[in-house]
Short mmCIF file of C-alpha atoms in Angstrom, two decimals:
data_model
loop_
_atom_site.label_atom_id
_atom_site.label_comp_id
_atom_site.label_asym_id
_atom_site.label_seq_id
_atom_site.Cartn_x
_atom_site.Cartn_y
_atom_site.Cartn_z
CA MET A 1 -62.76 -146.63 -43.02
CA SER A 2 -60.22 -147.21 -45.74
CA GLY A 3 -62.93 -146.41 -48.28
CA THR A 4 -63.51 -143.01 -46.74
CA SER A 5 -59.85 -142.09 -46.67
CA SER A 6 -59.41 -143.02 -50.33
CA THR A 7 -62.36 -140.83 -51.35
CA VAL A 8 -60.81 -137.98 -49.39
CA SER A 9 -57.54 -138.21 -51.32
CA ALA A 10 -59.37 -138.70 -54.62
CA ASP A 11 -61.90 -135.93 -54.17
CA GLN A 12 -60.30 -132.50 -54.23
CA HIS A 13 -63.46 -130.79 -53.06
CA TYR A 14 -63.81 -132.70 -49.81
CA VAL A 15 -64.72 -130.35 -46.97
CA TRP A 16 -64.51 -131.52 -43.39
CA LYS A 17 -67.71 -131.17 -41.47
CA ARG A 18 -67.99 -131.59 -37.77
CA PRO A 19 -69.97 -134.62 -36.63
CA HIS A 20 -73.59 -134.04 -35.75
CA PHE A 21 -74.70 -134.03 -32.13
CA ILE A 22 -77.22 -136.78 -32.84
CA GLU A 23 -75.86 -139.25 -35.35
CA SER A 24 -79.00 -140.75 -36.86
CA PHE A 25 -80.54 -138.43 -39.46
CA TRP A 26 -84.15 -139.44 -38.79
CA VAL A 27 -83.83 -139.24 -35.00
CA ARG A 28 -82.32 -135.78 -35.41
CA ILE A 29 -85.11 -134.56 -37.70
CA GLY A 30 -87.73 -136.20 -35.49
CA ILE A 31 -86.48 -134.47 -32.35
CA MET A 32 -86.31 -131.14 -34.18
CA ILE A 33 -89.88 -131.43 -35.44
CA LEU A 34 -91.19 -132.52 -32.04
CA SER A 35 -89.39 -129.64 -30.32
CA ALA A 36 -90.73 -127.15 -32.87
CA VAL A 37 -94.29 -128.41 -32.44
CA TYR A 38 -93.97 -128.27 -28.66
CA LEU A 39 -92.55 -124.75 -28.75
CA VAL A 40 -95.30 -123.43 -31.01
CA TYR A 41 -97.90 -125.01 -28.74
CA ALA A 42 -96.23 -123.78 -25.54
CA PHE A 43 -95.88 -120.23 -26.81
CA SER A 44 -99.51 -120.22 -27.89
CA THR A 45 -100.54 -120.92 -24.28
CA LEU A 46 -98.64 -117.94 -22.93
CA GLU A 47 -101.47 -115.48 -23.67
CA ILE A 48 -99.22 -112.52 -24.34
CA ASP A 49 -101.41 -109.45 -24.12
CA PHE A 50 -99.47 -106.74 -25.92
CA GLN A 51 -101.83 -104.00 -24.83
CA ARG A 52 -101.22 -104.97 -21.24
CA VAL A 53 -97.47 -105.01 -21.85
CA ALA A 54 -97.70 -101.56 -23.42
CA ARG A 55 -99.53 -100.29 -20.37
CA GLY A 56 -96.93 -102.02 -18.21
CA ILE A 57 -94.01 -100.07 -19.61
CA PRO A 58 -94.89 -96.73 -18.01
CA ARG A 59 -95.59 -98.69 -14.84
CA ALA A 60 -92.12 -100.22 -15.05
CA MET A 61 -90.67 -96.75 -15.50
CA GLN A 62 -92.55 -95.62 -12.40
CA ILE A 63 -91.19 -98.60 -10.40
CA PHE A 64 -87.62 -98.05 -11.52
CA SER A 65 -87.69 -94.29 -10.99
CA GLY A 66 -89.01 -94.99 -7.49
CA ALA A 67 -86.35 -97.62 -6.92
CA ILE A 68 -83.44 -95.38 -7.93
CA PRO A 69 -81.85 -94.17 -5.75
CA PRO A 70 -82.46 -96.87 -3.10
CA ASP A 71 -83.68 -95.45 0.18
CA PHE A 72 -81.80 -97.00 3.08
CA ALA A 73 -82.67 -94.34 5.65
CA ALA A 74 -86.46 -93.98 5.75
CA ARG A 75 -87.16 -97.49 7.04
CA GLY A 76 -83.62 -98.25 8.19
CA SER A 77 -84.54 -99.82 11.52
CA LEU A 78 -87.22 -102.01 9.87
CA ILE A 79 -84.69 -103.25 7.32
CA VAL A 80 -82.15 -104.08 10.04
CA SER A 81 -84.66 -105.89 12.25
CA GLY A 82 -86.01 -107.77 9.22
CA PHE A 83 -82.56 -109.03 8.31
CA ILE A 84 -81.79 -109.98 11.92
CA GLU A 85 -85.00 -111.99 12.04
CA SER A 86 -84.08 -113.71 8.76
CA ILE A 87 -80.70 -114.66 10.18
CA GLN A 88 -82.30 -115.96 13.38
CA ILE A 89 -84.81 -118.05 11.41
CA THR A 90 -81.98 -119.39 9.26
CA PHE A 91 -79.86 -120.29 12.24
CA LEU A 92 -82.55 -122.03 14.27
CA ALA A 93 -83.95 -123.91 11.29
CA THR A 94 -80.53 -125.11 10.18
CA PHE A 95 -79.51 -126.25 13.67
CA VAL A 96 -82.70 -128.11 14.52
CA GLY A 97 -83.21 -129.21 10.91
CA VAL A 98 -79.80 -130.85 10.67
CA LEU A 99 -80.33 -132.63 14.01
CA LEU A 100 -83.69 -133.92 12.76
CA SER A 101 -82.39 -134.90 9.36
CA ILE A 102 -79.86 -137.28 10.92
CA PRO A 103 -82.49 -139.87 11.96
CA PHE A 104 -84.44 -139.34 8.71
CA GLY A 105 -81.25 -139.65 6.70
CA PHE A 106 -80.39 -142.93 8.40
CA MET A 107 -83.93 -144.15 7.80
CA ALA A 108 -83.62 -143.38 4.11
CA ALA A 109 -80.31 -145.26 3.71
CA ARG A 110 -80.88 -148.73 2.33
CA ASN A 111 -77.84 -150.41 3.94
CA VAL A 112 -78.56 -149.71 7.61
CA THR A 113 -82.33 -150.20 7.85
CA ILE A 114 -85.03 -152.76 7.17
CA LEU A 115 -87.18 -152.31 4.07
CA PRO A 116 -90.37 -150.80 5.62
CA VAL A 117 -88.37 -148.18 7.54
CA TYR A 118 -86.38 -147.43 4.41
CA GLY A 119 -89.58 -146.90 2.42
CA LEU A 120 -90.98 -144.54 5.05
CA GLY A 121 -87.75 -142.58 5.38
CA ARG A 122 -87.37 -142.32 1.63
CA ALA A 123 -90.96 -141.10 1.23
CA ILE A 124 -90.55 -138.44 3.93
CA VAL A 125 -87.33 -137.16 2.38
CA ILE A 126 -88.76 -137.11 -1.15
CA VAL A 127 -91.94 -135.26 -0.16
CA ALA A 128 -89.99 -132.77 1.96
CA ARG A 129 -87.69 -132.10 -0.97
CA SER A 130 -90.38 -131.78 -3.62
CA LEU A 131 -92.40 -129.11 -1.86
CA HIS A 132 -91.08 -125.63 -2.49
CA PRO A 133 -90.41 -123.65 0.73
CA VAL A 134 -93.01 -121.11 -0.30
CA VAL A 135 -95.71 -123.81 -0.52
CA LEU A 136 -94.69 -125.06 2.92
CA GLY A 137 -94.58 -121.48 4.15
CA VAL A 138 -98.20 -120.84 3.11
CA LEU A 139 -99.30 -124.02 4.87
CA PHE A 140 -97.45 -123.25 8.09
CA VAL A 141 -98.64 -119.65 8.15
CA LYS A 142 -102.20 -121.02 7.92
CA ALA A 143 -101.50 -123.55 10.67
CA VAL A 144 -99.50 -121.57 13.24
CA GLY A 145 -99.99 -117.94 12.26
CA PHE A 146 -97.77 -115.22 10.81
CA GLY A 147 -94.19 -114.71 11.89
CA ALA A 148 -90.95 -116.43 12.64
CA VAL A 149 -92.44 -119.71 13.94
CA ALA A 150 -93.92 -120.49 10.54
CA GLY A 151 -90.61 -119.53 8.95
CA VAL A 152 -88.58 -121.84 11.19
CA LEU A 153 -90.97 -124.76 10.62
CA THR A 154 -90.85 -124.23 6.85
CA LEU A 155 -87.08 -124.19 6.65
CA LEU A 156 -86.97 -127.15 9.03
CA ILE A 157 -88.83 -129.31 6.52
CA TYR A 158 -86.79 -127.88 3.66
CA THR A 159 -83.56 -128.77 5.52
CA ILE A 160 -84.75 -132.30 6.27
CA GLY A 161 -85.48 -132.82 2.57
CA PHE A 162 -82.08 -131.68 1.40
CA VAL A 163 -79.71 -132.72 4.21
CA GLY A 164 -81.64 -135.95 4.83
CA LYS A 165 -81.18 -137.04 1.24
CA LEU A 166 -77.46 -136.28 1.23
CA ILE A 167 -76.94 -137.99 4.61
CA ALA A 168 -78.68 -141.06 3.23
CA GLU A 169 -76.31 -141.01 0.25
CA ALA A 170 -73.31 -140.63 2.56
CA VAL A 171 -74.46 -143.53 4.75
CA GLU A 172 -74.93 -145.71 1.68
CA GLU A 173 -71.29 -145.11 0.73
CA ILE A 174 -69.67 -145.99 4.08
CA LYS A 175 -66.88 -148.52 4.46
CA TYR A 176 -67.75 -151.75 6.23
CA GLY A 177 -64.43 -152.37 7.98
CA GLN A 178 -65.35 -150.26 10.98
CA ILE A 179 -68.77 -151.86 11.25
CA GLU A 180 -67.24 -155.32 11.34
CA ALA A 181 -64.66 -154.20 13.90
CA ILE A 182 -67.27 -152.75 16.24
CA ARG A 183 -69.64 -155.67 15.69
CA SER A 184 -66.89 -158.14 16.61
CA THR A 185 -66.78 -156.55 20.07
CA GLY A 186 -70.41 -157.61 20.52
CA ALA A 187 -71.89 -154.15 20.07
CA GLY A 188 -75.60 -153.70 19.38
CA TYR A 189 -77.25 -151.93 16.44
CA PHE A 190 -77.26 -148.40 17.84
CA THR A 191 -73.72 -148.71 19.20
CA ILE A 192 -72.59 -149.68 15.71
CA LEU A 193 -74.40 -146.68 14.22
CA ILE A 194 -72.82 -144.29 16.72
CA TYR A 195 -69.27 -145.65 16.71
CA ALA A 196 -68.86 -147.06 13.20
CA VAL A 197 -71.24 -145.22 10.86
CA PHE A 198 -71.58 -141.77 12.34
CA PRO A 199 -67.85 -140.88 12.49
CA GLN A 200 -67.61 -141.72 8.79
CA ILE A 201 -70.29 -139.26 7.74
CA MET A 202 -69.38 -136.52 10.25
CA PRO A 203 -67.01 -134.54 7.97
CA ARG A 204 -69.60 -134.47 5.19
CA LEU A 205 -72.33 -133.56 7.64
CA ILE A 206 -70.43 -130.51 8.86
CA GLY A 207 -69.78 -129.37 5.30
CA LEU A 208 -73.44 -129.89 4.45
CA THR A 209 -74.53 -127.87 7.46
CA MET A 210 -72.45 -124.91 6.31
CA TYR A 211 -73.94 -125.22 2.83
CA GLN A 212 -77.45 -125.48 4.24
CA LEU A 213 -76.94 -122.27 6.25
CA ASP A 214 -76.29 -120.51 2.96
CA ILE A 215 -79.32 -122.10 1.25
CA ASN A 216 -81.63 -121.40 4.18
CA LEU A 217 -80.61 -117.75 4.28
CA ARG A 218 -81.65 -117.39 0.64
CA ALA A 219 -84.90 -119.21 1.24
CA SER A 220 -85.69 -117.20 4.38
CA ALA A 221 -85.72 -114.10 2.22
CA VAL A 222 -88.61 -115.39 0.11
CA ILE A 223 -90.77 -117.25 2.59
CA GLY A 224 -91.35 -113.88 4.22
CA LEU A 225 -93.28 -112.89 1.08
CA VAL A 226 -96.07 -115.25 2.19
CA GLY A 227 -95.96 -114.08 5.80
CA ALA A 228 -93.42 -116.40 7.37
CA GLY A 229 -91.34 -113.65 8.96
CA GLY A 230 -87.96 -112.15 8.21
CA ILE A 231 -86.84 -109.69 5.56
CA GLY A 232 -89.29 -111.08 2.99
CA SER A 233 -92.17 -109.71 5.05
CA THR A 234 -90.52 -106.30 5.13
CA LEU A 235 -89.97 -106.48 1.37
CA ASN A 236 -93.56 -107.51 0.77
CA SER A 237 -94.96 -104.62 2.77
CA ALA A 238 -92.57 -102.22 1.01
CA PHE A 239 -93.95 -103.44 -2.34
CA GLY A 240 -97.47 -103.19 -0.97
CA ARG A 241 -96.96 -99.54 0.04
CA TYR A 242 -95.46 -98.77 -3.42
CA ASP A 243 -92.35 -97.80 -1.45
CA TYR A 244 -89.93 -98.87 -4.19
CA GLY A 245 -86.97 -96.98 -2.69
CA THR A 246 -87.05 -99.15 0.42
CA ALA A 247 -87.71 -102.26 -1.67
CA SER A 248 -84.61 -101.69 -3.80
CA ALA A 249 -82.56 -100.96 -0.65
CA ILE A 250 -83.70 -104.31 0.77
CA LEU A 251 -82.83 -106.08 -2.48
CA ILE A 252 -79.35 -104.55 -2.52
CA VAL A 253 -78.65 -105.54 1.09
CA MET A 254 -80.05 -109.00 0.31
CA ILE A 255 -77.66 -109.46 -2.63
CA GLY A 256 -74.75 -108.31 -0.44
CA LEU A 257 -75.71 -110.58 2.44
CA ILE A 258 -76.15 -113.59 0.15
CA LEU A 259 -72.75 -112.99 -1.42
CA VAL A 260 -71.14 -112.70 2.03
CA ALA A 261 -72.91 -115.84 3.25
CA GLU A 262 -71.83 -117.72 0.14
CA THR A 263 -68.18 -116.74 0.64
CA VAL A 264 -68.20 -117.49 4.38
CA SER A 265 -69.95 -120.81 3.87
CA GLY A 266 -67.45 -121.76 1.17
CA LYS A 267 -64.49 -120.80 3.36
CA LEU A 268 -65.85 -122.73 6.35
CA ARG A 269 -66.51 -125.77 4.20
CA ARG A 270 -62.95 -125.75 2.87
CA PHE A 271 -61.66 -125.25 6.44
CA THR A 272 -63.61 -128.17 7.92
CA ARG A 273 -62.69 -130.54 5.13
CA MET B 1 -38.35 -158.10 26.66
CA SER B 2 -35.50 -155.69 26.65
CA LYS B 3 -35.67 -155.47 22.87
CA LEU B 4 -39.34 -154.63 23.01
CA THR B 5 -38.99 -151.85 25.52
CA SER B 6 -36.31 -150.15 23.48
CA GLY B 7 -38.49 -150.03 20.35
CA PRO B 8 -41.49 -147.84 19.58
CA LEU B 9 -43.58 -150.04 21.85
CA SER B 10 -41.70 -148.63 24.83
CA GLU B 11 -44.14 -145.76 24.67
CA LEU B 12 -46.95 -148.14 25.52
CA THR B 13 -45.26 -149.35 28.68
CA ASN B 14 -44.37 -145.82 29.71
CA GLU B 15 -46.86 -144.79 32.38
CA SER B 16 -46.76 -141.07 31.62
CA TYR B 17 -47.69 -141.39 27.93
CA HIS B 18 -51.30 -140.82 26.93
CA TRP B 19 -52.65 -141.20 23.43
CA GLU B 20 -54.85 -138.32 22.44
CA ARG B 21 -57.00 -138.00 19.38
CA TYR B 22 -56.60 -134.25 18.88
CA THR B 23 -53.67 -131.93 19.43
CA PHE B 24 -54.03 -129.03 21.87
CA LYS B 25 -54.66 -126.60 19.02
CA GLN B 26 -57.34 -128.81 17.47
CA LYS B 27 -59.03 -129.17 20.85
CA MET B 28 -59.12 -125.43 21.37
CA GLY B 29 -60.52 -125.00 17.86
CA ARG B 30 -63.29 -127.45 18.63
CA TYR B 31 -64.13 -125.74 21.93
CA LEU B 32 -64.21 -122.40 20.13
CA ALA B 33 -66.57 -123.73 17.44
CA PHE B 34 -68.76 -125.25 20.14
CA PHE B 35 -69.02 -122.02 22.12
CA VAL B 36 -69.68 -119.92 19.02
CA VAL B 37 -72.58 -122.18 18.03
CA ALA B 38 -73.92 -122.33 21.58
CA GLY B 39 -73.64 -118.55 21.94
CA LEU B 40 -75.45 -117.92 18.65
CA LEU B 41 -78.23 -120.32 19.64
CA LEU B 42 -78.62 -118.65 23.03
CA TRP B 43 -78.75 -115.22 21.43
CA THR B 44 -81.33 -116.43 18.90
CA PHE B 45 -83.60 -117.96 21.53
CA ASN B 46 -83.41 -114.87 23.72
CA THR B 47 -84.04 -112.26 21.07
CA ILE B 48 -86.22 -113.92 18.40
CA ASP B 49 -89.61 -112.28 18.13
CA VAL B 50 -91.83 -115.27 18.80
CA PHE B 51 -95.12 -115.66 20.63
CA TRP B 52 -94.27 -118.84 22.52
CA PRO B 53 -97.82 -120.15 23.15
CA TRP B 54 -98.10 -120.42 19.34
CA VAL B 55 -95.05 -122.64 19.32
CA TRP B 56 -96.51 -124.99 21.91
CA SER B 57 -99.84 -125.24 20.12
CA ALA B 58 -98.18 -125.75 16.72
CA PRO B 59 -98.27 -129.58 16.72
CA GLU B 60 -102.03 -129.57 17.44
CA GLU B 61 -102.71 -126.95 14.78
CA ILE B 62 -100.71 -128.85 12.18
CA GLN B 63 -102.47 -132.08 13.08
CA ASP B 64 -105.81 -130.33 12.76
CA MET B 65 -104.90 -128.97 9.32
CA VAL B 66 -103.71 -132.34 8.08
CA SER B 67 -106.91 -134.01 9.30
CA ARG B 68 -108.95 -131.44 7.33
CA MET B 69 -106.89 -132.20 4.22
CA MET B 70 -107.62 -135.90 4.28
CA PRO B 71 -108.59 -137.36 1.89
CA PRO B 72 -107.36 -135.47 -1.20
CA ASN B 73 -110.24 -134.52 -3.48
CA PRO B 74 -109.93 -136.49 -6.74
CA TYR B 75 -112.61 -134.35 -8.42
CA ALA B 76 -110.18 -131.45 -8.47
CA VAL B 77 -107.94 -133.28 -10.97
CA PRO B 78 -109.65 -131.98 -14.17
CA GLU B 79 -109.09 -128.47 -12.86
CA ILE B 80 -105.49 -129.19 -11.85
CA LEU B 81 -104.20 -130.91 -15.01
CA PRO B 82 -104.22 -127.92 -17.40
CA VAL B 83 -102.38 -125.69 -14.92
CA LEU B 84 -99.94 -128.49 -14.21
CA VAL B 85 -99.09 -128.59 -17.92
CA GLU B 86 -98.82 -124.81 -17.86
CA THR B 87 -96.36 -125.13 -14.97
CA ILE B 88 -94.10 -127.40 -17.02
CA ASN B 89 -94.43 -125.08 -20.04
CA ILE B 90 -93.38 -122.07 -17.97
CA ALA B 91 -90.33 -123.95 -16.70
CA THR B 92 -89.36 -125.12 -20.18
CA ILE B 93 -89.78 -121.82 -22.03
CA GLY B 94 -88.16 -119.95 -19.14
CA THR B 95 -85.15 -122.25 -19.30
CA LEU B 96 -84.95 -121.84 -23.09
CA PHE B 97 -85.07 -118.05 -22.71
CA ALA B 98 -82.30 -118.23 -20.11
CA VAL B 99 -80.16 -120.50 -22.31
CA ILE B 100 -80.27 -118.01 -25.17
CA ILE B 101 -79.34 -115.04 -23.00
CA SER B 102 -76.89 -116.77 -20.66
CA LEU B 103 -74.54 -117.98 -23.42
CA PRO B 104 -73.21 -114.53 -24.39
CA ILE B 105 -73.23 -113.54 -20.70
CA ALA B 106 -71.12 -116.59 -19.88
CA TYR B 107 -68.72 -115.72 -22.71
CA PHE B 108 -68.29 -112.13 -21.57
CA GLY B 109 -68.15 -113.16 -17.93
CA ALA B 110 -65.28 -115.64 -18.36
CA ARG B 111 -62.00 -114.02 -17.41
CA ASN B 112 -59.92 -115.71 -20.11
CA VAL B 113 -62.04 -114.92 -23.17
CA SER B 114 -63.88 -111.70 -22.29
CA PRO B 115 -62.75 -108.97 -24.74
CA ASN B 116 -62.00 -106.37 -22.06
CA LYS B 117 -62.46 -105.37 -18.42
CA ILE B 118 -65.68 -103.45 -19.06
CA THR B 119 -67.51 -106.37 -20.69
CA LEU B 120 -66.23 -108.63 -17.93
CA GLY B 121 -67.52 -106.27 -15.25
CA ILE B 122 -70.93 -105.84 -16.85
CA ALA B 123 -71.39 -109.59 -17.37
CA ARG B 124 -70.31 -110.31 -13.78
CA LEU B 125 -72.75 -107.71 -12.47
CA ILE B 126 -75.61 -109.25 -14.46
CA ILE B 127 -74.69 -112.73 -13.18
CA VAL B 128 -74.56 -111.65 -9.54
CA ALA B 129 -77.72 -109.56 -9.63
CA THR B 130 -79.92 -112.09 -11.45
CA ARG B 131 -78.62 -115.00 -9.41
CA SER B 132 -79.07 -113.47 -5.99
CA ILE B 133 -82.66 -112.36 -6.42
CA ASN B 134 -85.13 -115.19 -5.99
CA THR B 135 -87.52 -116.24 -8.75
CA LEU B 136 -90.50 -115.20 -6.67
CA ILE B 137 -89.19 -111.67 -6.23
CA TRP B 138 -88.53 -111.41 -9.97
CA ALA B 139 -92.08 -112.67 -10.51
CA LEU B 140 -93.45 -109.97 -8.21
CA LEU B 141 -91.69 -107.36 -10.33
CA PHE B 142 -92.72 -108.79 -13.71
CA VAL B 143 -96.35 -109.25 -12.69
CA ALA B 144 -96.38 -105.51 -12.05
CA ILE B 145 -94.81 -104.81 -15.44
CA LEU B 146 -96.28 -107.46 -17.77
CA GLY B 147 -99.53 -108.09 -15.93
CA PRO B 148 -100.59 -111.33 -14.28
CA GLY B 149 -100.26 -114.51 -16.34
CA PRO B 150 -97.76 -117.14 -17.41
CA MET B 151 -95.70 -114.64 -19.42
CA ALA B 152 -94.53 -112.92 -16.21
CA GLY B 153 -93.63 -116.35 -14.85
CA VAL B 154 -91.57 -117.23 -17.92
CA VAL B 155 -89.61 -113.99 -17.71
CA ALA B 156 -89.09 -114.39 -13.94
CA ILE B 157 -87.85 -117.98 -14.33
CA GLY B 158 -85.64 -116.86 -17.20
CA PHE B 159 -84.09 -113.95 -15.28
CA ARG B 160 -83.25 -116.05 -12.23
CA SER B 161 -81.70 -118.74 -14.44
CA ILE B 162 -79.51 -116.37 -16.48
CA GLY B 163 -77.11 -115.77 -13.59
CA PHE B 164 -77.08 -119.40 -12.52
CA MET B 165 -76.31 -120.75 -15.98
CA GLY B 166 -74.03 -117.86 -16.91
CA LYS B 167 -71.91 -118.47 -13.83
CA LEU B 168 -71.55 -122.24 -14.30
CA ILE B 169 -70.94 -122.11 -18.05
CA GLY B 170 -68.53 -119.19 -17.60
CA GLU B 171 -66.58 -121.21 -15.05
CA SER B 172 -66.28 -124.09 -17.47
CA ILE B 173 -64.97 -121.69 -20.14
CA GLU B 174 -62.35 -120.49 -17.65
CA GLU B 175 -61.27 -124.07 -16.94
CA MET B 176 -61.04 -125.25 -20.55
CA ASP B 177 -57.91 -126.41 -22.36
CA TRP B 178 -56.30 -123.46 -24.14
CA GLY B 179 -54.54 -125.61 -26.79
CA PRO B 180 -57.33 -125.68 -29.40
CA VAL B 181 -57.74 -121.90 -29.14
CA GLU B 182 -54.03 -121.36 -29.80
CA ALA B 183 -54.08 -123.84 -32.67
CA LEU B 184 -56.90 -121.93 -34.33
CA GLN B 185 -55.32 -118.56 -33.62
CA SER B 186 -52.09 -119.71 -35.26
CA SER B 187 -54.06 -120.65 -38.38
CA GLY B 188 -55.44 -117.12 -38.51
CA SER B 189 -59.02 -117.91 -37.52
CA SER B 190 -61.50 -115.23 -36.64
CA ARG B 191 -63.04 -114.85 -33.21
CA GLY B 192 -66.25 -116.47 -34.46
CA HIS B 193 -64.36 -119.52 -35.67
CA ILE B 194 -62.45 -119.79 -32.42
CA ILE B 195 -65.71 -119.72 -30.48
CA SER B 196 -67.48 -122.31 -32.60
CA TYR B 197 -64.53 -124.71 -33.11
CA ALA B 198 -62.44 -124.37 -29.94
CA ILE B 199 -64.69 -123.09 -27.15
CA VAL B 200 -68.14 -124.53 -27.90
CA PRO B 201 -67.07 -128.19 -28.25
CA GLN B 202 -65.23 -128.03 -24.93
CA VAL B 203 -68.08 -126.38 -23.05
CA MET B 204 -70.81 -128.56 -24.57
CA PRO B 205 -70.96 -131.25 -21.82
CA THR B 206 -71.20 -128.63 -19.05
CA PHE B 207 -73.77 -126.73 -21.06
CA TRP B 208 -76.08 -129.74 -21.28
CA ALA B 209 -75.55 -130.71 -17.65
CA VAL B 210 -76.34 -127.17 -16.47
CA THR B 211 -79.38 -126.83 -18.73
CA ILE B 212 -80.87 -130.09 -17.51
CA LEU B 213 -80.14 -129.23 -13.87
CA ARG B 214 -81.72 -125.82 -14.22
CA TRP B 215 -84.83 -127.22 -15.94
CA ASP B 216 -85.29 -129.55 -12.99
CA ILE B 217 -84.92 -126.67 -10.52
CA ASN B 218 -87.23 -124.47 -12.61
CA ILE B 219 -90.04 -127.02 -12.45
CA ARG B 220 -89.89 -126.75 -8.66
CA GLU B 221 -89.76 -122.98 -8.79
CA SER B 222 -92.61 -122.64 -11.27
CA THR B 223 -94.96 -124.46 -8.90
CA VAL B 224 -95.03 -121.38 -6.67
CA LEU B 225 -95.11 -118.60 -9.29
CA GLY B 226 -98.88 -118.58 -9.30
CA MET B 227 -99.01 -117.33 -5.73
CA VAL B 228 -97.94 -113.90 -6.94
CA GLY B 229 -100.07 -114.21 -10.08
CA ALA B 230 -97.41 -115.41 -12.51
CA GLY B 231 -99.18 -118.54 -13.81
CA GLY B 232 -98.96 -122.22 -13.08
CA ILE B 233 -100.36 -124.36 -10.30
CA GLY B 234 -99.51 -121.93 -7.49
CA MET B 235 -102.59 -119.89 -8.32
CA LEU B 236 -104.89 -122.85 -7.76
CA PHE B 237 -103.10 -123.61 -4.50
CA GLN B 238 -103.61 -120.07 -3.25
CA VAL B 239 -107.28 -120.05 -4.24
CA ALA B 240 -107.94 -123.41 -2.55
CA ILE B 241 -106.27 -122.14 0.63
CA ASP B 242 -108.14 -118.85 0.63
CA LEU B 243 -111.46 -120.68 0.22
CA PHE B 244 -110.51 -123.23 2.94
CA ARG B 245 -111.00 -126.07 0.44
CA TRP B 246 -108.51 -128.25 2.28
CA ASN B 247 -109.20 -131.41 0.29
CA ASP B 248 -108.36 -129.51 -2.89
CA VAL B 249 -105.22 -128.19 -1.22
CA SER B 250 -103.97 -131.70 -0.50
CA MET B 251 -104.78 -132.78 -4.08
CA VAL B 252 -102.73 -129.84 -5.36
CA LEU B 253 -99.88 -130.84 -3.04
CA VAL B 254 -100.00 -134.40 -4.35
CA SER B 255 -99.87 -133.14 -7.93
CA ILE B 256 -96.96 -130.81 -7.15
CA VAL B 257 -94.98 -133.72 -5.72
CA THR B 258 -95.91 -135.77 -8.79
CA VAL B 259 -94.81 -133.15 -11.29
CA VAL B 260 -91.53 -132.58 -9.44
CA LEU B 261 -90.84 -136.31 -9.41
CA PHE B 262 -91.74 -136.42 -13.11
CA GLY B 263 -89.15 -133.72 -13.74
CA GLU B 264 -86.57 -135.65 -11.75
CA VAL B 265 -87.22 -138.88 -13.71
CA VAL B 266 -87.04 -137.07 -17.07
CA THR B 267 -83.81 -135.27 -16.19
CA GLY B 268 -82.34 -138.57 -14.95
CA LEU B 269 -83.16 -140.24 -18.27
CA VAL B 270 -81.87 -137.36 -20.42
CA ARG B 271 -78.72 -137.10 -18.33
CA ARG B 272 -77.96 -140.78 -18.80
CA LYS B 273 -78.53 -140.46 -22.57
CA LEU B 274 -76.49 -137.32 -23.07
CA ILE B 275 -73.65 -137.36 -20.59
#
């Protein structure tokens, strides 16, 4: 260190340089080269067909000229009923989904279960979380037919994946004082869960439910694209009819609704905390 | 005894005193919340457009589908692997594309550094619009414009991520310490210097955290792009479903879970290294 400072005072031409993000020179160069090679390879797999893009530009113009101005009136009642169905799907799926994710969440928490149950709970939560709602939506539409039932089932699984994981994390962080207190009265396993563990995670659970309402509303808009009911189905048929005015109207209402839901969910979460 | 009864414990011996967990106002609030939820549920059940026999037969139907899927077909793997790699590529290039575009958007969308109201408004509008429209809907649009293929997927992933990253990075710019900016201003630095020496170093940790998070999310999202023709494994999934090749479907599902878990492990490692 002292050597560096003496060179600084001796050398008039010293210019400060900011430290590099990765200190080692060779590691830095290595990562750069690897990234460059990967990028060249990845771009080469994209198969950009410029002729197709050129043909796409007039098509884009056609879409946008159809989409502006948005047409709220022509299919107004369809838009309204689509959004109401989306809200209903969201509400049912969140309510039932949160109730179901409580047992799965407890199963996936290492500190309150035995190892085999933990493994099973963990696996269920991980699989439910890894599958995109649209994938689940396609499966449920195949299994139970088009419409809201498939939508509710899809979001149910989606909710279990997300809320279940966070409940498990909350359970793993509980304080043990209450458990010992309840256990000292001679309470059994489930009594301990209900009176010592559950009250500790309740505030977080309510906050999570509000958040999940918001997430499920967003998701319910897309699962309709694969036939699982709600506004997505309306949007899909508007696209299918080349009715871009209605499609853009739906998108605008969707953006508005999502913003409102986000604000309300945030307010409720702050209120319940 | 007389000392005890005169102290705070006297309340315990007083017959008329009851301990209650919630005040009257809290109780009413809880009843209100309860009735609102119950009312909404009742309304939903009464008005939702559902053919109830389908609901009752759903468990059987699902069981039937799962039994057709078992066991997953391992011979589908050679077909799956290339599209799985393509899925990761779409997520990565899409995230890169979003990083490049979201940085200026974040700068213009941050209240404290945006040059004027107009740039602020435009950046905010871009953030809200791109963030609120789902990747799949963007993909639908870009498949129509760019034609089917991974390129449409990359652009769709990128568009959806611009708003997400722009919002989070912009928020971190708004929360940063203003001292370094003032120090540079007082030395007569240009706007470019202020950005690269006062803003960028402070936003760097958030930038990496957001990029990694978004890459992880984008891997999940890119698994479904193929269903609207925008490349990746979704296409194979749709084809297997349409042809009723259920054993292929379950193999695709297994590989989707694998690739998502792979993404999660990688982001975990990178996060521990960087942050």
